CSV table of C-alpha atoms in Angstrom, one decimal:
chain,number,residue,atom,x,y,z
A,1,UNK,CA,24.3,-20.3,14.2
A,2,UNK,CA,25.1,-16.9,12.6
A,3,UNK,CA,22.5,-15.5,10.3
A,4,UNK,CA,23.4,-14.7,6.7
A,5,UNK,CA,21.8,-11.6,5.2
A,6,UNK,CA,21.5,-10.8,1.4
A,7,UNK,CA,20.0,-7.6,-0.1
A,8,UNK,CA,19.0,-7.5,-3.8
A,9,UNK,CA,17.7,-4.7,-5.9
A,10,UNK,CA,15.3,-6.0,-8.6
A,11,UNK,CA,13.2,-4.6,-11.4
A,12,UNK,CA,9.9,-5.9,-12.7
A,13,UNK,CA,8.3,-4.5,-15.9
A,14,UNK,CA,4.8,-2.9,-15.6
A,15,UNK,CA,2.3,-3.7,-18.2
A,16,UNK,CA,2.3,-0.4,-20.0
A,17,UNK,CA,2.8,2.8,-18.1
A,18,UNK,CA,1.6,3.6,-14.6
A,19,UNK,CA,0.9,7.3,-13.9
A,20,UNK,CA,-0.2,9.2,-10.8
A,21,UNK,CA,-0.2,12.9,-10.1
A,22,UNK,CA,3.6,12.8,-9.3
A,23,UNK,CA,4.8,11.1,-12.4
A,24,UNK,CA,4.9,7.9,-14.5
A,25,UNK,CA,6.8,4.7,-14.3
A,26,UNK,CA,7.3,1.7,-16.5
A,27,UNK,CA,8.9,-0.7,-14.0
A,28,UNK,CA,8.6,-1.7,-10.4
A,29,UNK,CA,11.9,-1.1,-8.6
A,30,UNK,CA,12.0,-3.1,-5.4
A,31,UNK,CA,14.5,-4.2,-2.8
A,32,UNK,CA,14.4,-7.7,-1.4
A,33,UNK,CA,16.0,-8.7,2.0
A,34,UNK,CA,16.7,-12.4,2.7
A,35,UNK,CA,17.6,-13.6,6.2
A,36,UNK,CA,19.0,-17.1,6.4
A,37,UNK,CA,19.4,-19.0,9.6
A,38,UNK,CA,20.5,-22.6,9.2
A,39,UNK,CA,18.1,-24.4,6.8
A,40,UNK,CA,15.5,-21.7,6.9
A,41,UNK,CA,15.2,-18.3,5.1
A,42,UNK,CA,12.8,-15.5,5.3
A,43,UNK,CA,12.2,-12.9,2.7
A,44,UNK,CA,10.7,-9.3,2.6
A,45,UNK,CA,10.2,-6.9,-0.2
A,46,UNK,CA,9.9,-3.1,-0.2
A,47,UNK,CA,9.4,-0.4,-2.6
A,48,UNK,CA,11.5,2.7,-2.1
A,49,UNK,CA,9.3,5.8,-2.6
A,50,UNK,CA,10.8,9.0,-3.8
A,51,UNK,CA,7.9,11.0,-2.2
A,52,UNK,CA,9.6,10.3,1.1
A,53,UNK,CA,13.2,10.8,-0.2
A,54,UNK,CA,13.8,7.0,-0.6
A,55,UNK,CA,15.9,5.5,-3.4
A,56,UNK,CA,17.1,2.0,-4.2
A,57,UNK,CA,20.6,2.9,-3.2
A,58,UNK,CA,19.5,4.5,0.0
A,59,UNK,CA,17.3,1.6,1.1
A,60,UNK,CA,20.1,-0.9,0.4
A,61,UNK,CA,22.5,1.2,2.4
A,62,UNK,CA,20.0,1.4,5.2
A,63,UNK,CA,19.7,-2.4,5.4
A,64,UNK,CA,23.4,-2.8,5.1
A,65,UNK,CA,23.8,-0.5,8.1
A,66,UNK,CA,22.1,-3.0,10.4
A,67,UNK,CA,23.6,-6.1,8.9
A,68,UNK,CA,25.9,-6.8,11.9
A,69,UNK,CA,23.0,-6.5,14.3
A,70,UNK,CA,20.8,-8.7,12.2
A,71,UNK,CA,23.5,-11.3,11.9
A,72,UNK,CA,23.8,-11.2,15.7
A,73,UNK,CA,20.1,-12.0,16.2
A,74,UNK,CA,18.3,-8.5,16.2
A,75,UNK,CA,14.5,-9.4,16.4
A,76,UNK,CA,11.4,-7.5,15.3
A,77,UNK,CA,10.8,-5.7,18.5
A,78,UNK,CA,14.5,-4.4,18.7
A,79,UNK,CA,14.2,-3.4,15.0
A,80,UNK,CA,11.5,-0.9,15.7
A,81,UNK,CA,13.9,1.0,18.0
A,82,UNK,CA,17.0,1.0,15.8
A,83,UNK,CA,15.4,1.9,12.4
A,84,UNK,CA,12.8,4.5,11.4
A,85,UNK,CA,9.6,3.6,9.6
A,86,UNK,CA,10.0,3.3,5.9
A,87,UNK,CA,10.8,0.9,3.1
A,88,UNK,CA,14.1,-0.5,4.4
A,89,UNK,CA,12.6,-1.5,7.7
A,90,UNK,CA,9.6,-3.0,6.0
A,91,UNK,CA,11.8,-5.4,4.0
A,92,UNK,CA,13.6,-6.5,7.2
A,93,UNK,CA,10.6,-6.7,9.3
A,94,UNK,CA,8.7,-8.9,6.8
A,95,UNK,CA,11.7,-11.1,6.3
A,96,UNK,CA,11.9,-11.6,10.1
A,97,UNK,CA,8.2,-12.6,10.2
A,98,UNK,CA,8.7,-15.0,7.4
A,99,UNK,CA,11.9,-16.5,9.0
A,100,UNK,CA,10.1,-16.8,12.4
A,101,UNK,CA,7.2,-18.6,10.9
A,102,UNK,CA,9.5,-21.1,9.0
A,103,UNK,CA,11.7,-21.8,12.0
A,104,UNK,CA,8.6,-22.4,14.1
A,105,UNK,CA,7.1,-24.8,11.5
A,106,UNK,CA,3.9,-22.6,11.5
A,107,UNK,CA,2.4,-19.9,9.4
A,108,UNK,CA,2.3,-16.1,10.1
A,109,UNK,CA,-1.5,-16.4,9.9
A,110,UNK,CA,-1.3,-18.9,12.8
A,111,UNK,CA,1.1,-16.7,14.7
A,112,UNK,CA,-1.6,-13.9,14.2
A,113,UNK,CA,-4.3,-16.3,15.3
A,114,UNK,CA,-6.4,-15.7,12.2
A,115,UNK,CA,-7.9,-17.8,9.4
A,116,UNK,CA,-7.4,-15.8,6.3
A,117,UNK,CA,-9.8,-15.8,3.4
A,118,UNK,CA,-9.7,-14.4,-0.1
A,119,UNK,CA,-10.3,-10.6,-0.3
A,120,UNK,CA,-11.8,-8.4,-2.9
A,121,UNK,CA,-9.1,-5.9,-4.1
A,122,UNK,CA,-9.5,-2.6,-5.9
A,123,UNK,CA,-8.0,-2.4,-9.4
A,124,UNK,CA,-6.2,0.8,-10.2
A,125,UNK,CA,-6.8,3.0,-13.2
A,126,UNK,CA,-3.8,5.1,-14.2
A,127,UNK,CA,-4.1,8.8,-14.5
A,128,UNK,CA,-4.7,10.0,-18.0
A,129,UNK,CA,-7.0,12.1,-20.1
A,130,UNK,CA,-10.7,11.5,-19.5
A,131,UNK,CA,-11.2,9.5,-22.8
A,132,UNK,CA,-8.2,7.2,-22.0
A,133,UNK,CA,-9.4,6.7,-18.4
A,134,UNK,CA,-12.9,5.8,-19.8
A,135,UNK,CA,-11.2,3.2,-22.0
A,136,UNK,CA,-9.4,1.6,-19.0
A,137,UNK,CA,-12.6,1.7,-17.0
A,138,UNK,CA,-14.6,0.0,-19.7
A,139,UNK,CA,-12.1,-2.7,-20.0
A,140,UNK,CA,-12.4,-3.4,-16.3
A,141,UNK,CA,-16.1,-2.6,-15.7
A,142,UNK,CA,-16.8,-6.1,-14.6
A,143,UNK,CA,-14.5,-5.5,-11.5
A,144,UNK,CA,-16.5,-4.6,-8.5
A,145,UNK,CA,-14.1,-2.0,-7.2
A,146,UNK,CA,-12.0,0.5,-9.1
A,147,UNK,CA,-9.4,2.9,-7.8
A,148,UNK,CA,-9.1,6.0,-10.0
A,149,UNK,CA,-5.9,7.9,-10.0
A,150,UNK,CA,-6.5,11.7,-10.2
A,151,UNK,CA,-4.7,14.9,-9.3
A,152,UNK,CA,-4.5,16.8,-12.6
A,153,UNK,CA,-6.6,19.6,-14.2
A,154,UNK,CA,-10.2,18.8,-15.0
A,155,UNK,CA,-10.5,15.8,-12.6
A,156,UNK,CA,-14.3,16.3,-12.6
A,157,UNK,CA,-14.4,15.2,-16.2
A,158,UNK,CA,-12.3,12.2,-15.4
A,159,UNK,CA,-14.6,11.2,-12.7
A,160,UNK,CA,-17.6,11.5,-15.0
A,161,UNK,CA,-15.9,9.6,-17.8
A,162,UNK,CA,-14.9,6.7,-15.5
A,163,UNK,CA,-18.4,6.5,-13.9
A,164,UNK,CA,-20.2,6.4,-17.3
A,165,UNK,CA,-17.8,3.7,-18.5
A,166,UNK,CA,-18.1,1.5,-15.4
A,167,UNK,CA,-21.6,2.2,-14.0
A,168,UNK,CA,-21.7,-0.8,-11.9
A,169,UNK,CA,-18.3,-0.6,-10.2
A,170,UNK,CA,-17.8,1.1,-6.8
A,171,UNK,CA,-15.1,3.9,-7.2
A,172,UNK,CA,-12.3,5.0,-4.9
A,173,UNK,CA,-10.7,8.3,-6.0
A,174,UNK,CA,-7.1,8.8,-5.2
A,175,UNK,CA,-5.7,12.3,-5.8
A,176,UNK,CA,-2.3,11.6,-4.3
A,177,UNK,CA,-2.3,15.1,-2.7
A,178,UNK,CA,-3.0,16.7,-6.1
A,179,UNK,CA,-6.1,18.8,-5.3
A,180,UNK,CA,-6.0,22.3,-4.1
A,181,UNK,CA,-8.0,24.6,-1.8
A,182,UNK,CA,-9.7,26.0,-4.8
A,183,UNK,CA,-11.0,22.8,-6.4
A,184,UNK,CA,-11.3,20.3,-3.5
A,185,UNK,CA,-14.9,21.1,-2.6
A,186,UNK,CA,-16.0,21.1,-6.3
A,187,UNK,CA,-14.3,17.7,-6.9
A,188,UNK,CA,-15.8,16.2,-3.7
A,189,UNK,CA,-19.3,17.4,-4.7
A,190,UNK,CA,-18.9,15.9,-8.2
A,191,UNK,CA,-17.7,12.6,-6.7
A,192,UNK,CA,-20.7,12.6,-4.3
A,193,UNK,CA,-23.2,13.3,-7.1
A,194,UNK,CA,-21.8,10.3,-9.0
A,195,UNK,CA,-21.8,7.8,-6.1
A,196,UNK,CA,-18.1,7.6,-5.3
A,197,UNK,CA,-17.5,5.4,-2.3
A,198,UNK,CA,-14.1,6.9,-0.9
A,199,UNK,CA,-11.6,9.7,-1.6
A,200,UNK,CA,-8.0,9.3,-0.8
A,201,UNK,CA,-5.7,12.1,0.2
A,202,UNK,CA,-7.1,15.0,-1.7
A,203,UNK,CA,-4.9,17.6,-0.3
A,204,UNK,CA,-1.1,17.7,0.5
A,205,UNK,CA,-0.1,16.2,3.9
A,206,UNK,CA,0.5,19.0,6.3
A,207,UNK,CA,-1.8,21.3,4.3
A,208,UNK,CA,-5.0,19.4,4.7
A,209,UNK,CA,-6.7,21.2,7.6
A,210,UNK,CA,-9.3,22.6,5.2
A,211,UNK,CA,-10.9,19.2,5.3
A,212,UNK,CA,-12.2,20.2,8.8
A,213,UNK,CA,-14.1,23.0,7.4
A,214,UNK,CA,-15.8,21.7,4.3
A,215,UNK,CA,-18.7,19.5,3.6
A,216,UNK,CA,-17.5,15.8,3.4
A,217,UNK,CA,-20.5,13.8,2.1
A,218,UNK,CA,-18.0,11.1,1.1
A,219,UNK,CA,-15.6,9.4,3.5
A,220,UNK,CA,-12.0,10.8,3.1
A,221,UNK,CA,-9.1,8.5,3.6
A,222,UNK,CA,-5.6,9.6,4.7
A,223,UNK,CA,-2.7,8.2,2.8
A,224,UNK,CA,0.5,10.4,2.7
A,225,UNK,CA,-0.8,12.0,6.0
A,226,UNK,CA,-0.5,8.7,8.0
A,227,UNK,CA,2.5,6.5,8.6
A,228,UNK,CA,2.4,5.0,12.0
A,229,UNK,CA,0.2,4.5,15.0
A,230,UNK,CA,1.4,7.8,16.5
A,231,UNK,CA,-0.2,9.8,13.7
A,232,UNK,CA,-3.7,8.7,14.4
A,233,UNK,CA,-4.7,11.2,17.1
A,234,UNK,CA,-4.0,14.1,14.7
A,235,UNK,CA,-6.2,12.6,12.1
A,236,UNK,CA,-9.4,12.2,14.2
A,237,UNK,CA,-11.9,14.8,12.9
A,238,UNK,CA,-9.9,15.5,9.7
A,239,UNK,CA,-10.3,12.1,8.0
A,240,UNK,CA,-12.7,9.2,8.2
A,241,UNK,CA,-10.3,6.4,7.3
A,242,UNK,CA,-6.6,5.6,6.8
A,243,UNK,CA,-4.7,3.8,4.2
A,244,UNK,CA,-2.1,1.5,5.7
A,245,UNK,CA,0.9,0.6,3.6
A,246,UNK,CA,3.7,-1.6,4.8
A,247,UNK,CA,6.4,0.5,3.2
A,248,UNK,CA,5.1,3.7,5.0
A,249,UNK,CA,4.6,1.9,8.4
A,250,UNK,CA,8.0,0.2,8.2
A,251,UNK,CA,6.7,-3.3,8.3
A,252,UNK,CA,3.9,-5.6,9.4
A,253,UNK,CA,4.7,-5.2,13.1
A,254,UNK,CA,4.0,-1.5,13.0
A,255,UNK,CA,1.2,-1.8,10.5
A,256,UNK,CA,-0.7,-4.1,12.9
A,257,UNK,CA,-0.4,-1.5,15.6
A,258,UNK,CA,-1.5,1.2,13.2
A,259,UNK,CA,-4.6,-0.8,12.1
A,260,UNK,CA,-5.6,-1.5,15.7
A,261,UNK,CA,-5.2,2.1,16.8
A,262,UNK,CA,-7.2,3.3,13.8
A,263,UNK,CA,-10.0,1.0,14.7
A,264,UNK,CA,-9.9,2.2,18.4
A,265,UNK,CA,-10.3,5.7,17.1
A,266,UNK,CA,-13.3,4.9,15.0
A,267,UNK,CA,-11.5,5.4,11.7
A,268,UNK,CA,-12.1,3.0,8.6
A,269,UNK,CA,-9.2,0.9,7.4
A,270,UNK,CA,-7.9,0.5,4.0
A,271,UNK,CA,-4.8,-1.7,3.3
A,272,UNK,CA,-2.9,-0.5,0.2
A,273,UNK,CA,0.3,-1.0,-1.6
A,274,UNK,CA,3.0,0.4,-3.7
A,275,UNK,CA,3.6,-1.1,-7.2
A,276,UNK,CA,5.4,-4.3,-6.2
A,277,UNK,CA,5.3,-8.1,-6.6
A,278,UNK,CA,3.3,-10.7,-4.8
A,279,UNK,CA,6.1,-10.9,-2.2
A,280,UNK,CA,5.3,-7.4,-1.1
A,281,UNK,CA,1.6,-8.0,-1.1
A,282,UNK,CA,1.6,-11.3,0.8
A,283,UNK,CA,2.0,-9.8,4.4
A,284,UNK,CA,-0.5,-7.1,3.5
A,285,UNK,CA,-3.1,-9.7,2.6
A,286,UNK,CA,-3.0,-11.0,6.1
A,287,UNK,CA,-3.0,-7.4,7.5
A,288,UNK,CA,-6.1,-6.7,5.4
A,289,UNK,CA,-8.3,-9.5,6.8
A,290,UNK,CA,-11.4,-7.6,8.0
A,291,UNK,CA,-10.4,-4.2,6.4
A,292,UNK,CA,-13.0,-1.9,5.0
A,293,UNK,CA,-11.2,-1.5,1.7
A,294,UNK,CA,-8.4,-3.6,0.1
A,295,UNK,CA,-6.0,-2.3,-2.6
A,296,UNK,CA,-3.5,-5.0,-3.2
A,297,UNK,CA,-3.5,-5.1,-7.0
A,298,UNK,CA,0.3,-4.5,-7.5
A,299,UNK,CA,0.9,-7.8,-9.3
A,300,UNK,CA,-2.0,-7.2,-11.6
A,301,UNK,CA,-0.3,-4.1,-12.9
A,302,UNK,CA,2.9,-6.0,-13.7
A,303,UNK,CA,4.0,-7.7,-17.0
A,304,UNK,CA,5.9,-10.3,-14.9
A,305,UNK,CA,5.4,-11.3,-11.3
A,306,UNK,CA,7.4,-13.7,-9.0
A,307,UNK,CA,7.1,-17.4,-9.2
A,308,UNK,CA,5.2,-18.6,-7.2
A,309,UNK,CA,3.0,-15.6,-6.7
A,310,UNK,CA,-0.3,-14.8,-5.1
A,311,UNK,CA,-3.4,-16.3,-6.8
A,312,UNK,CA,-5.8,-13.8,-8.3
A,313,UNK,CA,-9.2,-14.7,-9.6
A,314,UNK,CA,-10.5,-11.6,-11.1
A,315,UNK,CA,-10.5,-9.2,-8.2
A,316,UNK,CA,-10.2,-11.8,-5.5
A,317,UNK,CA,-6.7,-12.3,-4.1
A,318,UNK,CA,-6.1,-15.5,-2.0
A,319,UNK,CA,-3.8,-15.7,1.1
A,320,UNK,CA,-0.2,-16.4,0.4
A,321,UNK,CA,1.2,-19.9,0.3
A,322,UNK,CA,4.2,-20.6,2.5
A,323,UNK,CA,6.3,-21.1,-0.7
A,324,UNK,CA,5.9,-17.4,-1.4
A,325,UNK,CA,5.9,-15.9,2.2
A,326,UNK,CA,4.7,-16.6,5.7
């Protein structure tokens, strides 16, 4: 039977405004790929990311470019060879995982030979002035793990404001490449003095060699500097951990390889996300089993999620039900 492929661009409103060092957004723009084979259908969601030159239109076009091959039966292994890593491949790869599980009458968790459990996820505080970030932190001070978006001037004041407002929470700082050679050491020292647990991508990818030559009292995690398993060797000695995102890796297939290679190299593992719906988070929840840090709060930042969605209990996110994915 010939497969039927559909591609949809969708928008989900964010609760308020989400701001990082590169700009602000009020909605999550996603692309969903659905692959039908007889009575079974698999879905995958991706979030095009302008940081890597991706757009909704470009991702849709990239999926359409392999439509004939997908309809003819292109599988996940073949997909890795015909498409580069990125959002478009992620949507297809996750749809193929979902379809494979449904056709086999099994779950993706069973295919991976894991028994998934609920995970503690970070909750993200949007970049703002110190007082406004303190207000966000105070409202979420009961959460055990907060991720703090930074990358502007006077980040030291932001770190202090958040720490004072949420004294009991562990903190991850995410500069999104926004620090400089002039302030990175000072910001790391401030973070260390305030008991921060982890710092993500303080310097721009490709211009981060300074991290080899400064004191790192806090683990430093690569985000924009890591996409696929092939990147790991260049990060050893430069970073202490990697943030794995399905949209960067180009799907669950490559993300598993990246996770395993990172562990072999002695690096810590974070599993993160773009701002997307529960459909995008679902495969990442399985990937994140056993991760050192989990940042899969995308649906918590939305005003409206998919139905059914993942179940969140405070900062605990449960594994996906088959009606959603996998």
